[in-house]
Short mmCIF file of C-alpha atoms in Angstrom, two decimals:
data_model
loop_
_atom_site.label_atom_id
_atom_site.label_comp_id
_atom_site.label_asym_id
_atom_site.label_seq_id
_atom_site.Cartn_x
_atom_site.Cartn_y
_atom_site.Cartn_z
CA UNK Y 1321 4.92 24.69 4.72
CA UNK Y 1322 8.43 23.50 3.23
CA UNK Y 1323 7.21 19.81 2.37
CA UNK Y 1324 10.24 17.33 2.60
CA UNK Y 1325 13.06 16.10 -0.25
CA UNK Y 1326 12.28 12.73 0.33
CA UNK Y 1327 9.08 9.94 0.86
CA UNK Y 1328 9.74 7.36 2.16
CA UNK Y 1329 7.25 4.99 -0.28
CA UNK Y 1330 4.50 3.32 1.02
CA UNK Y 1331 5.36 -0.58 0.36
CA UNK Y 1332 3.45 -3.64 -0.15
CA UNK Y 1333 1.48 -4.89 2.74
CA UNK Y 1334 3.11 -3.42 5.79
CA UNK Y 1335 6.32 -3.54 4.48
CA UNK Y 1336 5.99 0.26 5.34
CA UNK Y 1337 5.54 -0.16 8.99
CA UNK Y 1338 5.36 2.20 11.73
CA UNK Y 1339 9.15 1.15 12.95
CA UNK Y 1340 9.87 1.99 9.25
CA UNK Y 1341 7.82 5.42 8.78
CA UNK Y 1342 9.15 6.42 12.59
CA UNK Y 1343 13.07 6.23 11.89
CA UNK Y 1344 12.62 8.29 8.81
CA UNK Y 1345 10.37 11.07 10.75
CA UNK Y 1346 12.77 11.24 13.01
CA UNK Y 1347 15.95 11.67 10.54
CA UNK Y 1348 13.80 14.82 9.35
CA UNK Y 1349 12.14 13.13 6.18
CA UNK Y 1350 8.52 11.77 5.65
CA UNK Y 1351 7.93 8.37 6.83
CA UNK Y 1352 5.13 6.59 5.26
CA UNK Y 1353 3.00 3.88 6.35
CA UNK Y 1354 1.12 1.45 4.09
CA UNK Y 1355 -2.51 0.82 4.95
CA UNK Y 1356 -2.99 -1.88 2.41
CA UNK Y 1357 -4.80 -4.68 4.60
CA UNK Y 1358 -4.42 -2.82 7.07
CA UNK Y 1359 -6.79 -4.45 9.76
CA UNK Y 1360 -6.01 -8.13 8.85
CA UNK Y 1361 -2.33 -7.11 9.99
CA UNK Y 1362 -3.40 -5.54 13.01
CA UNK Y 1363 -5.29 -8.59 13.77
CA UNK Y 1364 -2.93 -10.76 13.25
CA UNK Y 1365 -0.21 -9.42 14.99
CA UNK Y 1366 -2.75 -9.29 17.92
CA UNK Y 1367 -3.31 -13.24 17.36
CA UNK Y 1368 0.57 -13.68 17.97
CA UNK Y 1369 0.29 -11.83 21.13
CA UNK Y 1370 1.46 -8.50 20.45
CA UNK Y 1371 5.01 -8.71 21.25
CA UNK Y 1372 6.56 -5.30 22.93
CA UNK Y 1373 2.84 -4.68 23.66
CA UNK Y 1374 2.84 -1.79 20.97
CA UNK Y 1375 -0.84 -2.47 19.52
CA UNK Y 1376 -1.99 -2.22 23.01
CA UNK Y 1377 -0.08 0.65 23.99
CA UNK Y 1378 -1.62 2.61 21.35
CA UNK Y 1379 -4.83 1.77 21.89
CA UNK Y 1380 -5.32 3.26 25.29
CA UNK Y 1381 -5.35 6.53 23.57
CA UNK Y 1382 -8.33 5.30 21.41
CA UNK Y 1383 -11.10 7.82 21.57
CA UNK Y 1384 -13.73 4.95 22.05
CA UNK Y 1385 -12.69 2.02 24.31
CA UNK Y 1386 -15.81 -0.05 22.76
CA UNK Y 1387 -13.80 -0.41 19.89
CA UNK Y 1388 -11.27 -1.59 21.50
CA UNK Y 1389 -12.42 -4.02 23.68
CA UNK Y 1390 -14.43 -5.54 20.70
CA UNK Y 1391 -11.35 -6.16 18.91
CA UNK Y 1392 -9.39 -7.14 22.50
CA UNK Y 1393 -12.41 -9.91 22.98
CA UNK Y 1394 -12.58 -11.00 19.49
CA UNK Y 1395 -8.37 -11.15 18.25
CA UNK Y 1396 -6.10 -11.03 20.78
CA UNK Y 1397 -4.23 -14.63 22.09
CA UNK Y 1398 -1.85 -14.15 25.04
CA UNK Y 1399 1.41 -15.59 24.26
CA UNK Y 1400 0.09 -15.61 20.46
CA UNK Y 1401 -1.40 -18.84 17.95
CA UNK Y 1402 0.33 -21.64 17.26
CA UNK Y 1403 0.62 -23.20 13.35
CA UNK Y 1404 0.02 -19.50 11.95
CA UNK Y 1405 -3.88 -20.89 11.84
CA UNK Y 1406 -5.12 -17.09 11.95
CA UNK Y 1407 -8.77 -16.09 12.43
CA UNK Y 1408 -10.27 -14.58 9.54
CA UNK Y 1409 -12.33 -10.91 9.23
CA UNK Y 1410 -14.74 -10.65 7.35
CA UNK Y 1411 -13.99 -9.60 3.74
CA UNK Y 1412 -15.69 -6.32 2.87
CA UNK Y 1413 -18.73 -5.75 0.78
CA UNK Y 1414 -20.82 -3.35 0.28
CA UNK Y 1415 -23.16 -3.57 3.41
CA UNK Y 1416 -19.85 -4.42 5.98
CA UNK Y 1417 -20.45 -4.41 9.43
CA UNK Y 1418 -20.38 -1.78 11.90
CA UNK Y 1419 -17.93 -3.86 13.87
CA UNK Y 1420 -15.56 -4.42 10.80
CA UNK Y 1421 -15.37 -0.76 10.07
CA UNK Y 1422 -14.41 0.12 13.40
CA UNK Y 1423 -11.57 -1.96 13.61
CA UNK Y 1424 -10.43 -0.69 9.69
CA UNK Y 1425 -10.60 2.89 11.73
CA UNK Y 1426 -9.09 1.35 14.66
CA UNK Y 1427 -6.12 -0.25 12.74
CA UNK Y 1428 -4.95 2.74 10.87
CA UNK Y 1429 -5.08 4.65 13.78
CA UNK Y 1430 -2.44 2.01 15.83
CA UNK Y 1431 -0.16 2.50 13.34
CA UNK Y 1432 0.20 6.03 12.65
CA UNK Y 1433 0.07 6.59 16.43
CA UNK Y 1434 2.94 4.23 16.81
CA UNK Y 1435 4.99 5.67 13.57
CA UNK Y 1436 4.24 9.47 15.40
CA UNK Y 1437 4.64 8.41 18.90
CA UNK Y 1438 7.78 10.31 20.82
CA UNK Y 1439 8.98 12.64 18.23
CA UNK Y 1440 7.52 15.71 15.98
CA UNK Y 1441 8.34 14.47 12.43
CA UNK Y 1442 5.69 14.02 10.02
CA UNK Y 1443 3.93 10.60 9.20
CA UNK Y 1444 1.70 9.81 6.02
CA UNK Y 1445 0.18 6.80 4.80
CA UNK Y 1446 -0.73 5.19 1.42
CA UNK Y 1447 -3.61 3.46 0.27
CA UNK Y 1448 -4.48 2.29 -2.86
CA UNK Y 1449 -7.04 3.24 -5.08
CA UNK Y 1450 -8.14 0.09 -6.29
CA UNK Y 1451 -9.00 -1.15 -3.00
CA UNK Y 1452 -12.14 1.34 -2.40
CA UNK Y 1453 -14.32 -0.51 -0.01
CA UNK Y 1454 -12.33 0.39 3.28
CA UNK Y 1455 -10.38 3.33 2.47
CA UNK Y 1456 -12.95 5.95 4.41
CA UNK Y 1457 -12.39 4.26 7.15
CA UNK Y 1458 -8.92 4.01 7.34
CA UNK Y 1459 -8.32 7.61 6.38
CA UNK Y 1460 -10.47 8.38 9.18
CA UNK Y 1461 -8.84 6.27 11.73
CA UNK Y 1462 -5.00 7.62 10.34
CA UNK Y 1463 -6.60 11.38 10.76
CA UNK Y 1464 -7.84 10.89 14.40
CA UNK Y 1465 -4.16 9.89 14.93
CA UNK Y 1466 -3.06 13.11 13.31
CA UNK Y 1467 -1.59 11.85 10.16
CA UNK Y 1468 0.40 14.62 8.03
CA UNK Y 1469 0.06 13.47 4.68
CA UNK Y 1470 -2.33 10.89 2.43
CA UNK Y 1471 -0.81 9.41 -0.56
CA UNK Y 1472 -3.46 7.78 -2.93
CA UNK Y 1473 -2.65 5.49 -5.96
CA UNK Y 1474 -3.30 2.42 -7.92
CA UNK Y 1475 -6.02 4.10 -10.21
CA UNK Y 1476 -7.33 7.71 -10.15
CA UNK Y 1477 -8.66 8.88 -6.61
CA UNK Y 1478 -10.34 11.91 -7.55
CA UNK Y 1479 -12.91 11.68 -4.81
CA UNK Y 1480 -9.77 11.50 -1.97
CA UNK Y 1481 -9.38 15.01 -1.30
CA UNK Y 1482 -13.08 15.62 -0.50
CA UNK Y 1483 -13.59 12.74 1.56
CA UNK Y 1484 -10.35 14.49 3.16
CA UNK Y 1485 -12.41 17.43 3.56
CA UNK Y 1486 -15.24 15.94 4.93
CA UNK Y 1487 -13.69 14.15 7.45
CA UNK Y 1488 -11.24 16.96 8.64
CA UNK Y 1489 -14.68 18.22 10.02
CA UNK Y 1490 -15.82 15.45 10.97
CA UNK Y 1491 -19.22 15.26 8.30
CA UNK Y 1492 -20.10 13.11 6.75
CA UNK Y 1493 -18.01 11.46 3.90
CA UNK Y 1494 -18.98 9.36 1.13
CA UNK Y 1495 -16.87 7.48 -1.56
CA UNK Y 1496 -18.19 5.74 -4.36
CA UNK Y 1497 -17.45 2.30 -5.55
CA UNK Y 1498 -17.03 1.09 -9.24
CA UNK Y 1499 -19.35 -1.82 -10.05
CA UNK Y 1500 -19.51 -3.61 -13.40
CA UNK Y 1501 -22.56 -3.89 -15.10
CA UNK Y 1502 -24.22 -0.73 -13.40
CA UNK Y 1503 -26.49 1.33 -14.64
CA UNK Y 1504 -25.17 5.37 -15.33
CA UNK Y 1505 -28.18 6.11 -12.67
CA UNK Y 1506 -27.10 3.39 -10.17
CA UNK Y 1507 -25.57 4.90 -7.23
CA UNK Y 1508 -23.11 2.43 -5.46
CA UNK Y 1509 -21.34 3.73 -2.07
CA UNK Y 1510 -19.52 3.52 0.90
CA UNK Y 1511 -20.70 6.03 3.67
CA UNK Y 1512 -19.21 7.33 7.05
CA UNK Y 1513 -20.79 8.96 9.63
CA UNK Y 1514 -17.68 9.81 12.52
CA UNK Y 1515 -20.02 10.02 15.14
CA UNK Y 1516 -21.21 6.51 14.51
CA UNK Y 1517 -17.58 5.60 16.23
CA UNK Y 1518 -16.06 8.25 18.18
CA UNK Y 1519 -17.83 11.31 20.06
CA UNK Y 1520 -16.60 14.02 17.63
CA UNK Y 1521 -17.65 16.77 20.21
CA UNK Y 1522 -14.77 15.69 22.26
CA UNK Y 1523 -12.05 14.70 19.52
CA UNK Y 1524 -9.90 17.26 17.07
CA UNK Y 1525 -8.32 16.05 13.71
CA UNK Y 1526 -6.40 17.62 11.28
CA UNK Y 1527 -6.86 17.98 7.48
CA UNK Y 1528 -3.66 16.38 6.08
CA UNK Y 1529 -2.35 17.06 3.22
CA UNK Y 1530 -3.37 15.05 0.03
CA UNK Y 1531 -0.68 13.75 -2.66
CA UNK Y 1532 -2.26 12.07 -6.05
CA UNK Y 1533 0.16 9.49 -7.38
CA UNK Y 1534 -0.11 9.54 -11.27
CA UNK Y 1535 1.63 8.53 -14.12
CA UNK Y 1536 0.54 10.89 -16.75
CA UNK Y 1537 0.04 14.81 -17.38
CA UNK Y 1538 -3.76 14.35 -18.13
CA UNK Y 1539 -4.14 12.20 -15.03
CA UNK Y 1540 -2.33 14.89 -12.90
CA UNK Y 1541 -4.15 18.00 -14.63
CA UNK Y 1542 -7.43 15.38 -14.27
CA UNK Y 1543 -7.03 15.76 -9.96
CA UNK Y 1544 -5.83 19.31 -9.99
CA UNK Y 1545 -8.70 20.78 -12.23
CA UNK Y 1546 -11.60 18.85 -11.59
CA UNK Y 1547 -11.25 16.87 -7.98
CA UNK Y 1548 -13.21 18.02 -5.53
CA UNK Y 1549 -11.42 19.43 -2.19
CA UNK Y 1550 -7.76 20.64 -2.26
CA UNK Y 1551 -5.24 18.53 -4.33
CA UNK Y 1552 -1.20 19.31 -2.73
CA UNK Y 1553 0.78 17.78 -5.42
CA UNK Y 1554 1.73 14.44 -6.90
CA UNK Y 1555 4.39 11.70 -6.78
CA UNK Y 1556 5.23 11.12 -10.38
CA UNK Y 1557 5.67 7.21 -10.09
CA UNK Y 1558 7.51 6.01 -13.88
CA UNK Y 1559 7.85 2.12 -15.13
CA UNK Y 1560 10.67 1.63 -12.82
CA UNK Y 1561 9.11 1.81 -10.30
CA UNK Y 1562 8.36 -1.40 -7.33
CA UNK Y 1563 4.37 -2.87 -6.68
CA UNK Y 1564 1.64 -1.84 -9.54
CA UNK Y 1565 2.65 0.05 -12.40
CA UNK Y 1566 -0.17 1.83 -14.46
CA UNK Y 1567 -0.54 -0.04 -17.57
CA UNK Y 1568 1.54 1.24 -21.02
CA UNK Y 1569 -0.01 3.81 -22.96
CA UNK Y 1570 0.20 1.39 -25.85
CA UNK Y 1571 -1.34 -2.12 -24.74
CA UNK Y 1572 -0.41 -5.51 -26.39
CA UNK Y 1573 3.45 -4.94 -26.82
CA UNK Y 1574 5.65 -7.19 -24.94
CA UNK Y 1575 9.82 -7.81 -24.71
CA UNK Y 1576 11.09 -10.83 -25.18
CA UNK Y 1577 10.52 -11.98 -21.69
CA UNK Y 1578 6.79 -11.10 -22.01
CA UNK Y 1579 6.77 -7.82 -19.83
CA UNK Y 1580 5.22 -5.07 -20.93
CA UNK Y 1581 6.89 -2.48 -23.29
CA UNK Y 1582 6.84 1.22 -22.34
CA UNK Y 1583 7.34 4.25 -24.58
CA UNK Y 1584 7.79 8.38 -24.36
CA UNK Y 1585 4.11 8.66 -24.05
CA UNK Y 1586 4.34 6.89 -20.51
CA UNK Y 1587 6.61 9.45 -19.30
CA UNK Y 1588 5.47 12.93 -17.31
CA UNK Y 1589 6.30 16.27 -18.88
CA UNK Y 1590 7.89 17.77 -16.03
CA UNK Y 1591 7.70 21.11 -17.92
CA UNK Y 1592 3.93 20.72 -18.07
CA UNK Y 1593 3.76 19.45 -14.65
CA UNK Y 1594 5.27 22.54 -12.97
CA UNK Y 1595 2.49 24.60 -15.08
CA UNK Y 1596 -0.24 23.32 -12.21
CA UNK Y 1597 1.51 25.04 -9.74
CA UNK Y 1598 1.87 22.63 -7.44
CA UNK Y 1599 4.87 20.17 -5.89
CA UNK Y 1600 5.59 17.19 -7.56
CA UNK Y 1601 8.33 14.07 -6.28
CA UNK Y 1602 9.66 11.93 -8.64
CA UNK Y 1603 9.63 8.05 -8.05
CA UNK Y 1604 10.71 5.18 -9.82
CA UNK Y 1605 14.65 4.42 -9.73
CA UNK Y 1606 15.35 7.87 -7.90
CA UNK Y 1607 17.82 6.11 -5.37
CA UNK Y 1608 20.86 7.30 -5.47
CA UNK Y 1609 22.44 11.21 -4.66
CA UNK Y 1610 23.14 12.17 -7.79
CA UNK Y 1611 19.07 11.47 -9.29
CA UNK Y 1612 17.63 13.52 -6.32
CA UNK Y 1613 20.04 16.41 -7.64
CA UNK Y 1614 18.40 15.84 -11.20
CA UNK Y 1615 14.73 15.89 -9.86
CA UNK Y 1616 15.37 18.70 -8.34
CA UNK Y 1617 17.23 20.46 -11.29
CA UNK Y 1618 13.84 19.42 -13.00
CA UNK Y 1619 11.72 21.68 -10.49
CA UNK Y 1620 10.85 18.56 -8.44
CA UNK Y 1621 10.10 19.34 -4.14
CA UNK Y 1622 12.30 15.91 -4.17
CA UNK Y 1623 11.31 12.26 -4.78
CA UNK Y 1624 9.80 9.39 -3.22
CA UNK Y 1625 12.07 6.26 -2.78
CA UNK Y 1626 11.32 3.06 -2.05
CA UNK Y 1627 12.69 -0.32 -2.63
CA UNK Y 1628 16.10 1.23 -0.65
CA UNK Y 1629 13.97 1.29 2.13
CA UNK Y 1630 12.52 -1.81 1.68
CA UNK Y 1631 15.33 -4.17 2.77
CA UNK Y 1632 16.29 -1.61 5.37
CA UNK Y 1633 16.30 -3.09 9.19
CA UNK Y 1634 13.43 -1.42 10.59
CA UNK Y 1635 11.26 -2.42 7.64
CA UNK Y 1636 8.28 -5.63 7.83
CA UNK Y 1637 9.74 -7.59 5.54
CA UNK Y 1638 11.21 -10.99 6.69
CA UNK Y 1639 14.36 -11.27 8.19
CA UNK Y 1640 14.93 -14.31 5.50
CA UNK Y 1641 13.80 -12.14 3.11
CA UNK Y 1642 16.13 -9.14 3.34
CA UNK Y 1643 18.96 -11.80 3.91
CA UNK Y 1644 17.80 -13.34 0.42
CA UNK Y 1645 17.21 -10.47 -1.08
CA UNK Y 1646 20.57 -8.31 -0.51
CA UNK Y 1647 22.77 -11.52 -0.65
CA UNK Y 1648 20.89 -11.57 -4.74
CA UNK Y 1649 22.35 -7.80 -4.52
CA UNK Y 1650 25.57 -8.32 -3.61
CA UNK Y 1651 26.14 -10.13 -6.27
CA UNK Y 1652 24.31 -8.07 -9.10
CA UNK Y 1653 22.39 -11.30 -9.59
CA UNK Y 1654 18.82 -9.70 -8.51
CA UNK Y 1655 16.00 -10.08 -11.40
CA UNK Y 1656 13.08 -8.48 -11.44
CA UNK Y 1657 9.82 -8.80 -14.02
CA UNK Y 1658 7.27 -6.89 -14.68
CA UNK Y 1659 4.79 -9.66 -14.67
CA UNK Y 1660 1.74 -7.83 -16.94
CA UNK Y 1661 -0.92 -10.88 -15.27
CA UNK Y 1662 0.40 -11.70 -11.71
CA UNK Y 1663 -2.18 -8.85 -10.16
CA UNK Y 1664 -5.90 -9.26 -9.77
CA UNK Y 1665 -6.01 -5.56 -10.77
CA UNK Y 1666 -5.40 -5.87 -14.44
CA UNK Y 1667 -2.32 -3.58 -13.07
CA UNK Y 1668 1.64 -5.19 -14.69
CA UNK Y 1669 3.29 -5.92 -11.11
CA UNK Y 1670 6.77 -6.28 -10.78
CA UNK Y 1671 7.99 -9.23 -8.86
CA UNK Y 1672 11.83 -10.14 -7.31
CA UNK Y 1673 12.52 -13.38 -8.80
CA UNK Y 1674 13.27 -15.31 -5.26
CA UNK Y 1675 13.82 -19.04 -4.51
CA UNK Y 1676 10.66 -20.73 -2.47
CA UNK Y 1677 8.30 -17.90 -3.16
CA UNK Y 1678 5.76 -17.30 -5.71
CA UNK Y 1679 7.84 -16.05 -8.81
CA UNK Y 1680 8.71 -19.54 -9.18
CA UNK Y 1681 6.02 -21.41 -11.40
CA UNK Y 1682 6.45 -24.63 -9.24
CA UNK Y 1683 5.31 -22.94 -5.94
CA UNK Y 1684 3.11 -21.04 -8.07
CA UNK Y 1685 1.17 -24.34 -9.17
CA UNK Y 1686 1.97 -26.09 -5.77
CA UNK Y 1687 -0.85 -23.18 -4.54
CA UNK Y 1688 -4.78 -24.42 -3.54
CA UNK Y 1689 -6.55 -20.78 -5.51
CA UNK Y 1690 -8.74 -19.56 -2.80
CA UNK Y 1691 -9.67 -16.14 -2.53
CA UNK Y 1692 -10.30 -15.52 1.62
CA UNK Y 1693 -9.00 -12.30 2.49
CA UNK Y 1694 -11.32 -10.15 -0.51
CA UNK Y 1695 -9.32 -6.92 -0.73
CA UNK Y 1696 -9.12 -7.02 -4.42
CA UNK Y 1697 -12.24 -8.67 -5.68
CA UNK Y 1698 -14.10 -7.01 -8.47
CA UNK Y 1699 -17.64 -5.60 -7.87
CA UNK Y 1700 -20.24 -6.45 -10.65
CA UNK Y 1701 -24.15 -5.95 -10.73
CA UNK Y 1702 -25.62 -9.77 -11.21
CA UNK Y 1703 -28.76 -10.05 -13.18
CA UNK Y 1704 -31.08 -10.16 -10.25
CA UNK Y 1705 -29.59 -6.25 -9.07
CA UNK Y 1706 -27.86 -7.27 -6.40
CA UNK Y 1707 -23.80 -7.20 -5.75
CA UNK Y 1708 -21.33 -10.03 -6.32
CA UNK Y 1709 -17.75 -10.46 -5.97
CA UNK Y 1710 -15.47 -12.03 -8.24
CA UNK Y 1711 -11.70 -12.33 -7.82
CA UNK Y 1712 -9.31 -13.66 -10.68
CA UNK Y 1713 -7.22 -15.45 -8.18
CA UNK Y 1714 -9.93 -17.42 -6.55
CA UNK Y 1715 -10.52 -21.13 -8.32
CA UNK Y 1716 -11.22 -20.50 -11.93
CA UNK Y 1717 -14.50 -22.28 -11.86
CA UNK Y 1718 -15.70 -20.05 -9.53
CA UNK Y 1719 -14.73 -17.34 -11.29
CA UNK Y 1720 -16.07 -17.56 -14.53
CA UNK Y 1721 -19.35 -18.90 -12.75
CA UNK Y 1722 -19.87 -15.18 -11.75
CA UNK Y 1723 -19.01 -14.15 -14.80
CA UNK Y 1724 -15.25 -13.60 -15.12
CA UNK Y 1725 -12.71 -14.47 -18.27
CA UNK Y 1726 -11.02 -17.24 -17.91
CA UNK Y 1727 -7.90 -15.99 -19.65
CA UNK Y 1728 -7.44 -13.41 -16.67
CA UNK Y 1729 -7.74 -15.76 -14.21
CA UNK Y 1730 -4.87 -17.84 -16.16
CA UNK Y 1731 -2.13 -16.38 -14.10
CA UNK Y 1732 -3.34 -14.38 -11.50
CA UNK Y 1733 -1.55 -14.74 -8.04
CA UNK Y 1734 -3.15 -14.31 -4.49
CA UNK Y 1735 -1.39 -11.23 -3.74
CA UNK Y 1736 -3.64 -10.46 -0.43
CA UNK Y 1737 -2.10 -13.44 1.19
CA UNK Y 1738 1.42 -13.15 -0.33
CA UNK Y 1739 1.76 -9.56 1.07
CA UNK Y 1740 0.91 -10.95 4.18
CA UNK Y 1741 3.76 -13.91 4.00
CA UNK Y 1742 6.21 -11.32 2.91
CA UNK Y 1743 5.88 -9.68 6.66
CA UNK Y 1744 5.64 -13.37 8.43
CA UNK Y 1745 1.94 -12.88 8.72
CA UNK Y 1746 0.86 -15.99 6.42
CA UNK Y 1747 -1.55 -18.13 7.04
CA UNK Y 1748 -1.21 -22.09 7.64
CA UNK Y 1749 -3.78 -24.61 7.06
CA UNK Y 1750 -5.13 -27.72 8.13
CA UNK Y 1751 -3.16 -29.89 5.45
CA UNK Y 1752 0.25 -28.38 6.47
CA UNK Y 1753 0.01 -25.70 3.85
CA UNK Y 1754 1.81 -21.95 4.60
CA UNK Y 1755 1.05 -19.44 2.37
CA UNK Y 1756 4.15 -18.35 -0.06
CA UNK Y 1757 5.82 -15.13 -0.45
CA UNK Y 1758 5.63 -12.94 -3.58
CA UNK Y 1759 8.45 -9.85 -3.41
CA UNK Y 1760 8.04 -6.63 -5.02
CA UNK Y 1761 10.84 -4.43 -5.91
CA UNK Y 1762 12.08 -1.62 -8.12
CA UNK Y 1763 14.12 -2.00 -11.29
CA UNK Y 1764 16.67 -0.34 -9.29
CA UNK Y 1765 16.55 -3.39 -7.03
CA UNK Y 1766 20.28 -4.46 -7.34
CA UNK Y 1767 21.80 -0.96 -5.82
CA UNK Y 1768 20.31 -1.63 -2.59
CA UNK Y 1769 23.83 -3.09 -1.65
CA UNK Y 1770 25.60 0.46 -1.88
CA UNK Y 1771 23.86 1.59 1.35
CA UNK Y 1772 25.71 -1.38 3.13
CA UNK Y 1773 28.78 0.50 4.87
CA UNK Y 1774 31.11 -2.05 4.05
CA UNK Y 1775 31.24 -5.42 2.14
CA UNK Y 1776 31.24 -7.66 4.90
CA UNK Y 1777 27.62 -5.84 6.67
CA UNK Y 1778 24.65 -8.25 5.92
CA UNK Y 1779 22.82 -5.25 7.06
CA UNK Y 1780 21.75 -1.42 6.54
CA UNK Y 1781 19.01 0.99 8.45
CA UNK Y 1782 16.92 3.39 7.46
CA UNK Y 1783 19.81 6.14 8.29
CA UNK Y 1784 22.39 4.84 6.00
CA UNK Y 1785 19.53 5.44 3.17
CA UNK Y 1786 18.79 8.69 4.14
CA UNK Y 1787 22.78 9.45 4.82
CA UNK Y 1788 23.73 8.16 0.81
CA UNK Y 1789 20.74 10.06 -0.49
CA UNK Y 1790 21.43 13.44 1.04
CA UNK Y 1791 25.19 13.27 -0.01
CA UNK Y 1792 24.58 15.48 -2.75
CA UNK Y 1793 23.70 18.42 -0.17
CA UNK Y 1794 26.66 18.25 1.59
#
């Protein structure tokens, strides 16, 4: 298998759609899809009415109809809501519902269908690490649709490539959750049985390959010597790069505008790296002709890119947003911080410092904290044995009633429902409030305007990306 020069990064909350991921398969690349929140997207762009009738589309060649006229009866609104006044899912836990794992299955499946549908490129998708609860169900669901490739990061998914494993024949897989406060002999889990949603006598999937995302040599020889199942490579993911960054090597040093400091130690060995023996992309400011060359000089397959791609047309962010966004470019006048306590995670997060959205302390304040979509709450064992589920960004006094510091709390942003805003899927309220957008980009976020053909183009697709990148092979 010759795997591709470029990935096309996984972004945000469907920022990396299947219109995105699709127009780079099709140019010859890998086009990625983001599975972060995966189902409340899918149900929400039912509850508008799905537009085109894609969702719907897709779902015909669902392997069990049950599932989809469950989530038909339940989600869909001909002609769509009005007021954004969205119905919820439930928020995982530990003991979800049989009804919300289907449709986690269901939803990845709709959009790698879409993202494969009418061509023979490859597809991938990303998930993140940190956000355990649904992940074997979504892999599953992306796998029945014959996804090529799984990208995994956002902590260290050691586990992935098994549950890849298991899956590919359709046994049962198992993935384990981190709770605070257990016991070493607890023995906390999610568990999927395939037949329990689809008649696996009658449906064939693929075992796609697996790419770890890391940050660091150990982490990298960590997945390749001791994961169980077959680890492909890595993407290589420095500082620069847009979303979650893995914390510095060295914590408690800051700049001057409070973001965290990184040093050599945060940086891969490439010449250690190739000693694995397997591929390896490069990401984090890799976005322009002339870096590709250089990854590849450094024995690099090629790199993953993704904030270029970001503000490209086919992409789910906002038309406002990309208007914003590479107007800010045009001018050089694009800031972006590396806010070390805007994530729930604990992870530094980098944020586009945009008028009206979240970046601004005002809006920030302006905010009711509620925590009602759940994807990054924090598992801990209460004193009675049983499971609670504690979120820095929900109201503080709830918080720290279950246990939490109030000093991470302090500054913590909703990023569950800003993801959402950032691809027009927020949610109103009765009081008139809208959810507010919170952008993440790359350091590298003020070259997006040199894939704009000309000066006057407000503009660019996923093509002229891929055209600029490749020049150096021409």
């Amino acid at each position: 298998m010759t795997h591709p020069i470029i990935i096309q990064g996984g972004m945000g909350a469907g920022v990396s759609n299947w219109r995105l991921a699709k127009a780079v398969s099709k140019l010859g690349y890998l086009g990625v899809v983001s599975c972060t929140a995966q189902d409340a997207i899918f149900t929400r762009r039912l509850q508008n009415g799905d537009p085109g009738g894609n969702i719907r589309r897709a779902m015909k060649s669902f392997p069990n109809q049950e599932i989809v006229k469950y989530v038909m009866d339940e989600y869909f609104v001909e002609g769509g809501i009005k007021d954004n006044r969205y119905k919820y899912i439930p928020m995982y836990t530990i003991d979800a519902s049989w009804e919300l794992k289907a449709m986690s299955i269901l939803s990845s499946y709709v959009e790698v269908y879409l993202a494969k549908e009418g061509h023979d490129g490859i597809v991938g998708i990303n998930v993140l690490e940190k956000i355990r609860m649904p992940n074997l169900y979504v892999l599953y669901g992306a796998m029945l649709a014959g996804v090529d490739y799984v990208i995994v990061g956002a902590g260290i998914p050691r586990e992935i490539p098994g549950v890849i494993d298991s899956l590919a024949e359709h046994s049962k897989a198992y993935l384990r959750l981190n709770v605070e406060g257990a016991a070493s002999d607890d023995d906390y889990k999610m568990e999927l049985d395939p037949s329990d949603f689809v008649n696996v006598s009658e449906v064939s999937v693929k075992r796609p390959y697996f790419l770890a995302i890391v940050s660091s040599n150990t982490l990298a020889m960590t997945m390749a010597k001791k994961a169980p199942g077959r680890v492909d490579g890595f993407v290589v993911e420095y500082p620069s790069a847009g979303g979650h960054n893995a914390p510095p090597r060295l914590r408690g040093s800051f700049n001057e505008q409070g973001e965290p400091v990184y040093g050599p130690k945060d940086y891969v060995d490439t010449d250690k790296l190739k000693s694995l023996g397997l591929p390896f992309w490069l990401a984090g400011g890799y976005g322009t002709a002339e870096q590709i060359k250089n990854a590849l000089d450094l024995g690099a397959a090629g790199v993953q890119v993704g904030t270029p791609f970001a503000f490209c047309r086919e992409s789910g962010f906002t038309e406002e947003i990309k208007r914003k966004a590479i107007d800010l470019a045009k001018k050089m006048k694009g800031k972006v911080f590396t806010d070390p306590e805007a994530s729930p995670t604990g992870f530094p997060f980098k944020v586009l410092e945009l008028k009206g959205t979240l970046s601004e302390f005002a809006e920030y304040i302006k905010r009711p904290r509620r925590c009602n979509l759940g994807y990054l709450r924090q598992l801990f064992k209460k004193e009675d044995g049983s499971i609670g589920y504690r979120c820095p960004a929900e109201p503080v006094e709830a918080f720290t009633a279950k246990g939490g510091d109030p000093e991470k709390a302090k500054n913590s942003k909703c990023l569950c429902n800003a993801l959402l805003a950032n691809i027009g899927l927020a949610m109103g309220y009765e009081n008139g409030y809208v959810e507010k957008q919170l952008v993440t980009v790359g350091d590298c976020f003020n070259r997006i305007a040199d894939f704009l053909t000309s000066p006057e183009m407000e503009y660019y697709y996923a093509e002229n990306v891929i055209n600029r990148l490749m020049a150096f092979s021409r």
